[in-house]
PDB file of C-alpha atoms in Angstrom:
ATOM      1  CA  MET A   1       0.000   0.000   0.000  1.00 51.00           C
ATOM      2  CA  ARG A   2       1.397   3.368  -1.046  1.00 58.00           C
ATOM      3  CA  THR A   3       2.090   5.852   1.751  1.00 55.00           C
ATOM      4  CA  LEU A   4       0.203   9.124   1.217  1.00 50.00           C
ATOM      5  CA  PRO A   5       2.227  12.393   1.481  1.00 53.00           C
ATOM      6  CA  ILE A   6       0.176  13.665   4.416  1.00 45.00           C
ATOM      7  CA  GLU A   7       2.920  16.017   5.632  1.00 50.00           C
ATOM      8  CA  ARG A   8       2.247  18.541   2.864  1.00 53.00           C
ATOM      9  CA  TYR A   9      -1.331  18.933   4.123  1.00 50.00           C
ATOM     10  CA  THR A  10      -0.553  19.354   7.813  1.00 51.00           C
ATOM     11  CA  HIS A  11       0.512  22.467   9.718  1.00 53.00           C
ATOM     12  CA  ASP A  12       0.927  23.663  13.277  1.00 51.00           C
ATOM     13  CA  HIS A  13      -1.576  25.723  15.258  1.00 51.00           C
ATOM     14  CA  VAL A  14       0.711  28.300  16.854  1.00 53.00           C
ATOM     15  CA  PHE A  15      -1.268  31.535  16.695  1.00 49.00           C
ATOM     16  CA  LEU A  16       0.645  33.675  19.182  1.00 57.00           C
ATOM     17  CA  GLY A  17       1.127  37.372  18.537  1.00 55.00           C
ATOM     18  CA  GLU A  18       4.125  38.544  16.521  1.00 58.00           C
ATOM     19  CA  HIS A  19       5.644  40.225  19.598  1.00 61.00           C
ATOM     20  CA  HIS A  20       4.508  37.672  22.178  1.00 66.00           C
ATOM     21  CA  ASP A  21       7.883  37.119  23.864  1.00 68.00           C
ATOM     22  CA  ARG A  22       8.877  40.793  23.803  1.00 73.00           C
ATOM     23  CA  ASN A  23       5.559  41.802  25.374  1.00 70.00           C
ATOM     24  CA  ALA A  24       6.027  39.132  28.042  1.00 72.00           C
ATOM     25  CA  ARG A  25       9.465  40.490  29.010  1.00 76.00           C
ATOM     26  CA  ARG A  26       8.118  44.013  29.303  1.00 79.00           C
ATOM     27  CA  THR A  27       5.274  42.798  31.482  1.00 78.00           C
ATOM     28  CA  TYR A  28       7.735  41.107  33.865  1.00 80.00           C
ATOM     29  CA  MET A  29       9.703  44.369  34.237  1.00 79.00           C
ATOM     30  CA  VAL A  30       6.557  46.372  34.966  1.00 80.00           C
ATOM     31  CA  ILE A  31       5.457  43.853  37.620  1.00 82.00           C
ATOM     32  CA  ALA A  32       8.705  44.450  39.524  1.00 83.00           C
ATOM     33  CA  LEU A  33       8.316  48.245  39.315  1.00 80.00           C
ATOM     34  CA  THR A  34       4.653  48.082  40.319  1.00 80.00           C
ATOM     35  CA  PHE A  35       5.271  45.888  43.361  1.00 84.00           C
ATOM     36  CA  VAL A  36       7.997  48.147  44.760  1.00 83.00           C
ATOM     37  CA  MET A  37       5.904  51.296  44.308  1.00 77.00           C
ATOM     38  CA  MET A  38       2.780  49.587  45.654  1.00 79.00           C
ATOM     39  CA  VAL A  39       4.452  48.856  48.995  1.00 83.00           C
ATOM     40  CA  GLY A  40       5.773  52.420  49.226  1.00 79.00           C
ATOM     41  CA  GLU A  41       2.452  54.106  48.477  1.00 73.00           C
ATOM     42  CA  ILE A  42       0.384  52.015  50.888  1.00 80.00           C
ATOM     43  CA  ALA A  43       2.880  52.658  53.673  1.00 82.00           C
ATOM     44  CA  ALA A  44       2.969  56.383  52.901  1.00 77.00           C
ATOM     45  CA  GLY A  45      -0.829  56.634  52.666  1.00 75.00           C
ATOM     46  CA  LEU A  46      -1.228  55.074  56.110  1.00 79.00           C
ATOM     47  CA  LEU A  47       1.547  57.222  57.563  1.00 80.00           C
ATOM     48  CA  PHE A  48       0.423  60.536  56.040  1.00 73.00           C
ATOM     49  CA  GLY A  49      -3.347  59.989  56.172  1.00 73.00           C
ATOM     50  CA  SER A  50      -4.022  60.510  52.438  1.00 68.00           C
ATOM     51  CA  MET A  51      -6.982  58.707  50.857  1.00 65.00           C
ATOM     52  CA  ALA A  52      -5.597  59.530  47.417  1.00 60.00           C
ATOM     53  CA  LEU A  53      -2.319  57.791  48.231  1.00 66.00           C
ATOM     54  CA  LEU A  54      -4.039  54.816  49.825  1.00 73.00           C
ATOM     55  CA  ALA A  55      -6.351  54.549  46.817  1.00 65.00           C
ATOM     56  CA  ASP A  56      -3.379  54.659  44.482  1.00 66.00           C
ATOM     57  CA  GLY A  57      -1.452  52.126  46.567  1.00 72.00           C
ATOM     58  CA  PHE A  58      -4.255  49.566  46.878  1.00 71.00           C
ATOM     59  CA  HIS A  59      -5.174  50.264  43.280  1.00 64.00           C
ATOM     60  CA  MET A  60      -1.579  49.421  42.385  1.00 70.00           C
ATOM     61  CA  SER A  61      -1.702  46.233  44.462  1.00 74.00           C
ATOM     62  CA  THR A  62      -4.618  44.910  42.433  1.00 70.00           C
ATOM     63  CA  HIS A  63      -2.769  45.964  39.295  1.00 69.00           C
ATOM     64  CA  ALA A  64       0.217  43.932  40.439  1.00 78.00           C
ATOM     65  CA  GLY A  65      -2.091  40.940  40.642  1.00 77.00           C
ATOM     66  CA  ALA A  66      -3.596  41.692  37.236  1.00 75.00           C
ATOM     67  CA  LEU A  67      -0.143  42.069  35.724  1.00 78.00           C
ATOM     68  CA  ALA A  68       0.779  38.718  37.247  1.00 81.00           C
ATOM     69  CA  ILE A  69      -2.217  37.224  35.422  1.00 80.00           C
ATOM     70  CA  ALA A  70      -0.938  38.753  32.181  1.00 77.00           C
ATOM     71  CA  ALA A  71       2.550  37.351  32.769  1.00 79.00           C
ATOM     72  CA  ALA A  72       1.139  33.899  33.566  1.00 78.00           C
ATOM     73  CA  ALA A  73      -0.945  33.979  30.387  1.00 75.00           C
ATOM     74  CA  TYR A  74       2.130  34.786  28.266  1.00 77.00           C
ATOM     75  CA  ALA A  75       4.106  31.967  29.881  1.00 78.00           C
ATOM     76  CA  TYR A  76       1.302  29.392  29.626  1.00 73.00           C
ATOM     77  CA  ALA A  77       0.493  30.273  26.007  1.00 71.00           C
ATOM     78  CA  ARG A  78       4.145  29.877  25.009  1.00 74.00           C
ATOM     79  CA  ARG A  79       4.669  26.654  26.975  1.00 77.00           C
ATOM     80  CA  HIS A  80       1.573  24.978  25.499  1.00 67.00           C
ATOM     81  CA  ALA A  81       1.713  26.502  22.012  1.00 65.00           C
ATOM     82  CA  HIS A  82       2.118  23.040  20.433  1.00 67.00           C
ATOM     83  CA  ASP A  83      -0.275  21.223  22.780  1.00 62.00           C
ATOM     84  CA  GLU A  84      -2.784  19.334  20.610  1.00 72.00           C
ATOM     85  CA  ARG A  85      -5.438  19.577  23.331  1.00 74.00           C
ATOM     86  CA  PHE A  86      -6.052  23.163  22.160  1.00 67.00           C
ATOM     87  CA  ALA A  87      -7.834  22.822  18.815  1.00 62.00           C
ATOM     88  CA  PHE A  88      -6.742  26.250  17.559  1.00 69.00           C
ATOM     89  CA  GLY A  89      -3.679  26.826  19.711  1.00 68.00           C
ATOM     90  CA  THR A  90      -3.231  29.047  22.740  1.00 73.00           C
ATOM     91  CA  GLY A  91      -3.533  32.441  21.045  1.00 72.00           C
ATOM     92  CA  LYS A  92      -6.654  33.304  23.049  1.00 80.00           C
ATOM     93  CA  PHE A  93      -5.032  32.990  26.460  1.00 78.00           C
ATOM     94  CA  GLY A  94      -4.221  36.679  26.178  1.00 77.00           C
ATOM     95  CA  GLU A  95      -7.903  37.457  25.609  1.00 83.00           C
ATOM     96  CA  LEU A  96      -8.848  35.432  28.685  1.00 84.00           C
ATOM     97  CA  ALA A  97      -6.257  37.274  30.776  1.00 83.00           C
ATOM     98  CA  GLY A  98      -7.421  40.609  29.370  1.00 83.00           C
ATOM     99  CA  TYR A  99     -11.041  39.846  30.224  1.00 88.00           C
ATOM    100  CA  THR A 100     -10.040  38.836  33.753  1.00 86.00           C
ATOM    101  CA  SER A 101      -8.024  42.033  34.151  1.00 83.00           C
ATOM    102  CA  ALA A 102     -11.016  44.062  32.993  1.00 86.00           C
ATOM    103  CA  ILE A 103     -13.077  42.550  35.820  1.00 89.00           C
ATOM    104  CA  VAL A 104     -10.268  43.445  38.251  1.00 83.00           C
ATOM    105  CA  LEU A 105     -10.355  47.028  36.922  1.00 82.00           C
ATOM    106  CA  ALA A 106     -14.105  47.184  37.549  1.00 89.00           C
ATOM    107  CA  VAL A 107     -13.639  45.978  41.142  1.00 88.00           C
ATOM    108  CA  ILE A 108     -10.896  48.572  41.641  1.00 82.00           C
ATOM    109  CA  ALA A 109     -13.217  51.316  40.396  1.00 85.00           C
ATOM    110  CA  LEU A 110     -15.920  50.240  42.867  1.00 90.00           C
ATOM    111  CA  MET A 111     -13.448  50.111  45.771  1.00 84.00           C
ATOM    112  CA  ILE A 112     -11.999  53.544  45.058  1.00 81.00           C
ATOM    113  CA  GLY A 113     -15.437  55.072  44.475  1.00 87.00           C
ATOM    114  CA  TYR A 114     -16.831  53.679  47.727  1.00 88.00           C
ATOM    115  CA  GLU A 115     -13.846  54.652  49.878  1.00 81.00           C
ATOM    116  CA  SER A 116     -13.656  58.119  48.319  1.00 82.00           C
ATOM    117  CA  ALA A 117     -17.371  58.711  48.976  1.00 87.00           C
ATOM    118  CA  THR A 118     -16.830  57.651  52.582  1.00 86.00           C
ATOM    119  CA  ARG A 119     -13.944  60.114  52.966  1.00 78.00           C
ATOM    120  CA  LEU A 120     -16.043  62.843  51.353  1.00 81.00           C
ATOM    121  CA  VAL A 121     -18.562  62.472  54.164  1.00 83.00           C
ATOM    122  CA  ALA A 122     -15.952  62.014  56.903  1.00 78.00           C
ATOM    123  CA  PRO A 123     -12.611  63.694  55.943  1.00 73.00           C
ATOM    124  CA  VAL A 124      -9.402  62.760  57.758  1.00 66.00           C
ATOM    125  CA  PRO A 125      -6.280  64.902  58.412  1.00 67.00           C
ATOM    126  CA  ILE A 126      -3.670  64.753  55.634  1.00 69.00           C
ATOM    127  CA  ARG A 127       0.099  65.488  55.719  1.00 71.00           C
ATOM    128  CA  PHE A 128       0.060  67.169  52.328  1.00 74.00           C
ATOM    129  CA  ASN A 129       3.766  67.724  51.635  1.00 75.00           C
ATOM    130  CA  ASP A 130       4.764  64.135  52.334  1.00 71.00           C
ATOM    131  CA  ALA A 131       1.776  62.732  50.470  1.00 73.00           C
ATOM    132  CA  ILE A 132       2.468  64.904  47.390  1.00 79.00           C
ATOM    133  CA  ALA A 133       6.089  63.774  47.255  1.00 77.00           C
ATOM    134  CA  VAL A 134       5.114  60.099  47.265  1.00 75.00           C
ATOM    135  CA  ALA A 135       2.363  60.677  44.675  1.00 76.00           C
ATOM    136  CA  VAL A 136       4.863  62.358  42.329  1.00 83.00           C
ATOM    137  CA  LEU A 137       7.234  59.409  42.731  1.00 78.00           C
ATOM    138  CA  GLY A 138       4.353  57.038  41.983  1.00 76.00           C
ATOM    139  CA  LEU A 139       3.496  58.987  38.848  1.00 82.00           C
ATOM    140  CA  GLY A 140       7.082  58.656  37.638  1.00 83.00           C
ATOM    141  CA  VAL A 141       7.001  54.877  38.116  1.00 81.00           C
ATOM    142  CA  ASN A 142       3.652  54.642  36.340  1.00 78.00           C
ATOM    143  CA  LEU A 143       4.851  56.670  33.353  1.00 84.00           C
ATOM    144  CA  LEU A 144       7.964  54.498  33.077  1.00 83.00           C
ATOM    145  CA  SER A 145       5.798  51.377  33.198  1.00 79.00           C
ATOM    146  CA  ALA A 146       3.431  52.750  30.547  1.00 80.00           C
ATOM    147  CA  TRP A 147       6.412  53.542  28.310  1.00 83.00           C
ATOM    148  CA  LEU A 148       7.757  50.001  28.718  1.00 78.00           C
ATOM    149  CA  LEU A 149       4.401  48.514  27.752  1.00 77.00           C
ATOM    150  CA  SER A 150       3.696  50.934  24.907  1.00 76.00           C
ATOM    151  CA  GLY A 151       6.111  49.150  22.575  1.00 63.00           C
ATOM    152  CA  GLY A 152       6.341  52.049  20.163  1.00 44.00           C
ATOM    153  CA  GLY A 153       2.599  52.170  19.632  1.00 41.00           C
ATOM    154  CA  ASP A 154       1.714  48.462  19.749  1.00 44.00           C
ATOM    155  CA  HIS A 155      -1.023  49.043  22.315  1.00 42.00           C
ATOM    156  CA  ASP A 156      -4.489  50.157  21.335  1.00 43.00           C
ATOM    157  CA  HIS A 157      -5.134  53.853  21.890  1.00 41.00           C
ATOM    158  CA  GLY A 158      -8.662  53.474  20.571  1.00 40.00           C
ATOM    159  CA  HIS A 159      -8.005  55.524  17.372  1.00 40.00           C
ATOM    160  CA  HIS A 160      -6.687  54.129  14.114  1.00 39.00           C
ATOM    161  CA  HIS A 161      -7.202  54.754  10.420  1.00 40.00           C
ATOM    162  CA  ASP A 162      -8.284  51.107   9.983  1.00 45.00           C
ATOM    163  CA  HIS A 163      -9.959  50.054  13.194  1.00 45.00           C
ATOM    164  CA  ALA A 164     -10.850  46.510  12.128  1.00 45.00           C
ATOM    165  CA  HIS A 165      -7.345  45.849  10.808  1.00 43.00           C
ATOM    166  CA  HIS A 166      -5.745  47.207  13.967  1.00 47.00           C
ATOM    167  CA  HIS A 167      -8.185  45.381  16.251  1.00 51.00           C
ATOM    168  CA  ALA A 168      -7.168  42.084  14.666  1.00 50.00           C
ATOM    169  CA  HIS A 169      -3.560  42.706  15.700  1.00 57.00           C
ATOM    170  CA  VAL A 170      -4.234  44.020  19.216  1.00 67.00           C
ATOM    171  CA  ASP A 171      -2.732  41.951  22.015  1.00 71.00           C
ATOM    172  CA  HIS A 172      -5.520  42.288  24.597  1.00 70.00           C
ATOM    173  CA  ASN A 173      -3.260  40.858  27.266  1.00 70.00           C
ATOM    174  CA  LEU A 174      -0.743  43.662  26.712  1.00 76.00           C
ATOM    175  CA  ARG A 175      -3.548  46.183  26.358  1.00 77.00           C
ATOM    176  CA  SER A 176      -4.982  45.160  29.727  1.00 76.00           C
ATOM    177  CA  ALA A 177      -1.559  45.549  31.364  1.00 78.00           C
ATOM    178  CA  TYR A 178      -1.155  48.945  29.685  1.00 81.00           C
ATOM    179  CA  LEU A 179      -4.575  50.106  30.892  1.00 79.00           C
ATOM    180  CA  HIS A 180      -3.732  49.032  34.433  1.00 74.00           C
ATOM    181  CA  VAL A 181      -0.586  51.156  34.586  1.00 78.00           C
ATOM    182  CA  LEU A 182      -2.336  53.982  32.735  1.00 81.00           C
ATOM    183  CA  ALA A 183      -5.061  53.884  35.380  1.00 77.00           C
ATOM    184  CA  ASP A 184      -2.323  54.049  38.008  1.00 75.00           C
ATOM    185  CA  ALA A 185      -0.791  57.074  36.291  1.00 80.00           C
ATOM    186  CA  MET A 186      -4.155  58.827  36.088  1.00 79.00           C
ATOM    187  CA  THR A 187      -4.874  58.084  39.752  1.00 76.00           C
ATOM    188  CA  SER A 188      -1.484  59.551  40.666  1.00 77.00           C
ATOM    189  CA  VAL A 189      -2.182  62.730  38.678  1.00 84.00           C
ATOM    190  CA  LEU A 190      -5.575  63.124  40.314  1.00 79.00           C
ATOM    191  CA  ALA A 191      -4.056  62.454  43.719  1.00 78.00           C
ATOM    192  CA  ILE A 192      -1.482  65.202  43.153  1.00 83.00           C
ATOM    193  CA  LEU A 193      -4.169  67.653  42.023  1.00 83.00           C
ATOM    194  CA  GLY A 194      -6.389  66.849  45.002  1.00 80.00           C
ATOM    195  CA  LEU A 195      -3.514  67.116  47.479  1.00 79.00           C
ATOM    196  CA  LEU A 196      -2.354  70.439  45.991  1.00 84.00           C
ATOM    197  CA  ALA A 197      -5.868  71.848  46.206  1.00 81.00           C
ATOM    198  CA  GLY A 198      -6.100  70.743  49.834  1.00 78.00           C
ATOM    199  CA  ARG A 199      -2.684  72.178  50.701  1.00 79.00           C
ATOM    200  CA  LEU A 200      -3.085  75.533  48.921  1.00 82.00           C
ATOM    201  CA  TYR A 201      -6.778  76.280  49.460  1.00 80.00           C
ATOM    202  CA  GLY A 202      -7.735  74.053  52.373  1.00 78.00           C
ATOM    203  CA  TRP A 203     -10.076  72.004  50.153  1.00 78.00           C
ATOM    204  CA  ILE A 204      -9.602  68.693  51.957  1.00 75.00           C
ATOM    205  CA  TRP A 205     -12.697  67.349  50.204  1.00 79.00           C
ATOM    206  CA  MET A 206     -10.869  67.522  46.841  1.00 78.00           C
ATOM    207  CA  ASP A 207      -8.789  64.488  47.838  1.00 73.00           C
ATOM    208  CA  ALA A 208     -11.985  62.409  47.872  1.00 78.00           C
ATOM    209  CA  VAL A 209     -13.539  64.061  44.821  1.00 83.00           C
ATOM    210  CA  VAL A 210     -10.607  63.177  42.578  1.00 80.00           C
ATOM    211  CA  GLY A 211     -10.875  59.594  43.828  1.00 80.00           C
ATOM    212  CA  ILE A 212     -14.494  59.469  42.614  1.00 86.00           C
ATOM    213  CA  ILE A 213     -13.509  60.949  39.237  1.00 83.00           C
ATOM    214  CA  GLY A 214     -10.721  58.405  38.890  1.00 80.00           C
ATOM    215  CA  ALA A 215     -13.116  55.568  39.717  1.00 84.00           C
ATOM    216  CA  ALA A 216     -15.489  56.668  36.937  1.00 86.00           C
ATOM    217  CA  VAL A 217     -12.710  56.809  34.335  1.00 82.00           C
ATOM    218  CA  ILE A 218     -11.312  53.410  35.357  1.00 83.00           C
ATOM    219  CA  ALA A 219     -14.815  51.906  35.133  1.00 88.00           C
ATOM    220  CA  SER A 220     -15.093  53.231  31.580  1.00 86.00           C
ATOM    221  CA  TRP A 221     -11.768  51.637  30.588  1.00 83.00           C
ATOM    222  CA  SER A 222     -12.876  48.382  32.180  1.00 86.00           C
ATOM    223  CA  TRP A 223     -16.060  48.321  30.115  1.00 90.00           C
ATOM    224  CA  GLY A 224     -14.156  48.913  26.880  1.00 85.00           C
ATOM    225  CA  LEU A 225     -11.716  46.087  27.617  1.00 83.00           C
ATOM    226  CA  LEU A 226     -14.547  43.746  28.618  1.00 90.00           C
ATOM    227  CA  ARG A 227     -16.297  44.379  25.306  1.00 89.00           C
ATOM    228  CA  SER A 228     -13.255  43.947  23.063  1.00 84.00           C
ATOM    229  CA  SER A 229     -11.756  40.891  24.747  1.00 85.00           C
ATOM    230  CA  GLY A 230     -15.179  39.318  25.342  1.00 88.00           C
ATOM    231  CA  ALA A 231     -16.011  39.604  21.635  1.00 86.00           C
ATOM    232  CA  VAL A 232     -12.906  37.567  20.782  1.00 83.00           C
ATOM    233  CA  LEU A 233     -13.661  34.931  23.430  1.00 84.00           C
ATOM    234  CA  LEU A 234     -17.173  34.531  21.982  1.00 84.00           C
ATOM    235  CA  ASP A 235     -15.770  34.217  18.436  1.00 82.00           C
ATOM    236  CA  ALA A 236     -17.539  37.330  17.186  1.00 80.00           C
ATOM    237  CA  ARG A 237     -16.777  38.145  13.543  1.00 75.00           C
ATOM    238  CA  ALA A 238     -13.459  39.919  13.776  1.00 72.00           C
ATOM    239  CA  ASP A 239     -13.378  41.926  10.536  1.00 78.00           C
ATOM    240  CA  ASP A 240     -16.459  42.639   8.404  1.00 83.00           C
ATOM    241  CA  GLY A 241     -14.307  44.151   5.676  1.00 86.00           C
ATOM    242  CA  LEU A 242     -12.182  41.018   5.371  1.00 87.00           C
ATOM    243  CA  ALA A 243     -15.305  38.826   5.364  1.00 89.00           C
ATOM    244  CA  ALA A 244     -16.763  40.893   2.513  1.00 90.00           C
ATOM    245  CA  GLU A 245     -13.521  40.581   0.517  1.00 91.00           C
ATOM    246  CA  VAL A 246     -13.491  36.794   1.020  1.00 90.00           C
ATOM    247  CA  ARG A 247     -17.052  36.608  -0.271  1.00 91.00           C
ATOM    248  CA  ARG A 248     -16.244  38.849  -3.260  1.00 90.00           C
ATOM    249  CA  ARG A 249     -13.277  36.700  -4.309  1.00 91.00           C
ATOM    250  CA  LEU A 250     -15.109  33.401  -4.005  1.00 90.00           C
ATOM    251  CA  GLU A 251     -18.435  34.334  -5.577  1.00 88.00           C
ATOM    252  CA  ARG A 252     -17.511  34.181  -9.263  1.00 85.00           C
ATOM    253  CA  GLU A 253     -18.805  32.305 -12.312  1.00 82.00           C
ATOM    254  CA  GLY A 254     -22.032  31.392 -10.546  1.00 84.00           C
ATOM    255  CA  ASP A 255     -20.410  30.115  -7.347  1.00 87.00           C
ATOM    256  CA  ARG A 256     -22.071  31.219  -4.105  1.00 91.00           C
ATOM    257  CA  VAL A 257     -20.911  31.347  -0.497  1.00 90.00           C
ATOM    258  CA  ALA A 258     -23.500  29.479   1.566  1.00 90.00           C
ATOM    259  CA  ASP A 259     -21.796  29.811   4.952  1.00 88.00           C
ATOM    260  CA  LEU A 260     -18.881  31.874   6.237  1.00 91.00           C
ATOM    261  CA  HIS A 261     -17.237  31.958   9.656  1.00 89.00           C
ATOM    262  CA  LEU A 262     -14.357  34.363  10.314  1.00 89.00           C
ATOM    263  CA  TRP A 263     -12.978  34.661  13.831  1.00 85.00           C
ATOM    264  CA  ARG A 264      -9.803  35.623  15.665  1.00 84.00           C
ATOM    265  CA  LEU A 265      -7.391  32.874  16.743  1.00 80.00           C
ATOM    266  CA  GLY A 266      -4.816  35.188  18.348  1.00 77.00           C
ATOM    267  CA  PRO A 267      -3.189  38.586  17.758  1.00 76.00           C
ATOM    268  CA  GLY A 268      -2.783  38.958  13.983  1.00 75.00           C
ATOM    269  CA  HIS A 269      -4.282  35.529  13.197  1.00 79.00           C
ATOM    270  CA  MET A 270      -7.718  34.732  11.746  1.00 82.00           C
ATOM    271  CA  GLY A 271      -9.547  31.454  11.236  1.00 85.00           C
ATOM    272  CA  LEU A 272     -11.889  31.012   8.260  1.00 89.00           C
ATOM    273  CA  ILE A 273     -14.413  28.271   7.488  1.00 88.00           C
ATOM    274  CA  VAL A 274     -16.350  28.840   4.273  1.00 90.00           C
ATOM    275  CA  SER A 275     -18.915  26.690   2.444  1.00 92.00           C
ATOM    276  CA  ILE A 276     -19.270  27.140  -1.329  1.00 91.00           C
ATOM    277  CA  VAL A 277     -22.124  25.935  -3.556  1.00 92.00           C
ATOM    278  CA  SER A 278     -21.180  25.542  -7.215  1.00 90.00           C
ATOM    279  CA  ALA A 279     -22.663  24.085 -10.391  1.00 87.00           C
ATOM    280  CA  LEU A 280     -19.112  23.299 -11.531  1.00 87.00           C
ATOM    281  CA  PRO A 281     -17.331  22.549  -8.259  1.00 87.00           C
ATOM    282  CA  GLN A 282     -13.531  22.727  -8.075  1.00 88.00           C
ATOM    283  CA  GLN A 283     -11.094  21.274  -5.571  1.00 88.00           C
ATOM    284  CA  PRO A 284     -10.862  23.203  -2.252  1.00 87.00           C
ATOM    285  CA  GLU A 285      -7.266  24.174  -3.115  1.00 88.00           C
ATOM    286  CA  SER A 286      -8.567  26.126  -6.116  1.00 89.00           C
ATOM    287  CA  TYR A 287     -10.747  28.267  -3.914  1.00 88.00           C
ATOM    288  CA  LYS A 288      -7.977  28.717  -1.348  1.00 88.00           C
ATOM    289  CA  ALA A 289      -5.769  30.031  -4.154  1.00 89.00           C
ATOM    290  CA  LEU A 290      -8.340  32.779  -4.778  1.00 89.00           C
ATOM    291  CA  LEU A 291      -7.781  33.948  -1.196  1.00 89.00           C
ATOM    292  CA  ALA A 292      -3.991  34.123  -1.536  1.00 86.00           C
ATOM    293  CA  GLY A 293      -2.559  37.428  -0.379  1.00 83.00           C
ATOM    294  CA  LEU A 294      -5.352  38.261   2.063  1.00 84.00           C
ATOM    295  CA  PRO A 295      -3.754  39.270   5.377  1.00 79.00           C
ATOM    296  CA  ARG A 296      -4.039  37.393   8.663  1.00 79.00           C
ATOM    297  CA  LEU A 297      -5.786  34.275   7.293  1.00 82.00           C
ATOM    298  CA  SER A 298      -3.812  31.693   9.243  1.00 78.00           C
ATOM    299  CA  HIS A 299      -6.217  28.740   9.195  1.00 81.00           C
ATOM    300  CA  VAL A 300      -8.554  28.288   6.200  1.00 87.00           C
ATOM    301  CA  THR A 301     -11.050  25.470   5.689  1.00 87.00           C
ATOM    302  CA  VAL A 302     -13.104  25.295   2.454  1.00 90.00           C
ATOM    303  CA  GLU A 303     -16.128  23.064   1.919  1.00 91.00           C
ATOM    304  CA  VAL A 304     -17.431  22.608  -1.641  1.00 90.00           C
ATOM    305  CA  HIS A 305     -20.964  21.423  -2.475  1.00 89.00           C
ATOM    306  CA  ALA A 306     -22.299  20.616  -5.947  1.00 87.00           C
ATOM    307  CA  ALA A 307     -25.489  22.501  -6.747  1.00 78.00           C
TER     308      ALA A 307
END
C-alpha cells in the first residue's frame, strides 16, 4: 500500500502574537516596578493619612495581581503553544487574561469610588507635603511602566485609520496591562491635584472628589476592555471588511458562499471556514488560491458542495 504524502497537508496551530515574547518580558519588568511602588504608596498613605495615596497604593496592588495574570498567560500560552489539546492553539489565552483584568479594573473602580465617597462624608487629616512627594514618585514609576508597555505604539489607543485591521492585531493581554498602569498614572495625577488643592486652598474634600472621578474613568476603561476581549472569546466576527472581501473573491462564475465563519485565533491571526455551492465545483485548493494574499488568514477550511 502506497504511503500518502500527508505532511504537505498538515501544519501547526501556533497563533501567538508577533511580539509575544517581547511583550512578556516588558510585562515582567513592569510587575517588579509596580510591586515596589505599591508597597511604598500604601505605607505612605497610612503614615500621612491621604486617601488619594491609599487609593493609588491599593489600586496598584490589584494591578500587580492583574499584571501577574498577564505574565502567567504569556508563559502558559508559550509553553503549550504546540499542545494538541487546544484545537486552535493558545492564542486566546491573552484574551482570557485581558477579560479577567477588565473585571479586576471594575472591582478597583468600585473600591476607590466607595472609599472616596466615605472620605467625602468624613474627611481625615492629611500630611500634604509628604503625600504629594510620594504621589509624584508614583506617577514617575507609572509613566515608566506605561512607556515600557507601549512598545512604540503596539497598544491600542482606541483611534486608528483602519480600526478593524488594527483590532485584529491588538494583544488584549498587553492592552490590559497597559490600561492598568495607565489607570495608576491617572490616579497619581488626580491624587497630586487633590492634594495640591487641599494644601493651597484648604479644600480637603478635593482628595476624595478626585478619587471618585478616577473611579469613573477606570470603570469606563474596564467596560471597553470587557467588550473587546469578550467579543474575541465569543468568536464574534473579527473583521467585516475582510469577510466581505473573502465573499467577493469566491463568488464568481455562478459560485455562491452558503456559509462563512471568520474569527480571531490570536493577535494577527484569523480562522476562516467557508462553504461554497457551485454548479461546476472545483477542488478546495482552487478556492484557497483565490484567497492568496489576504492578510491574517492563518487557518482556512473550504467546503465545496455541488449545486
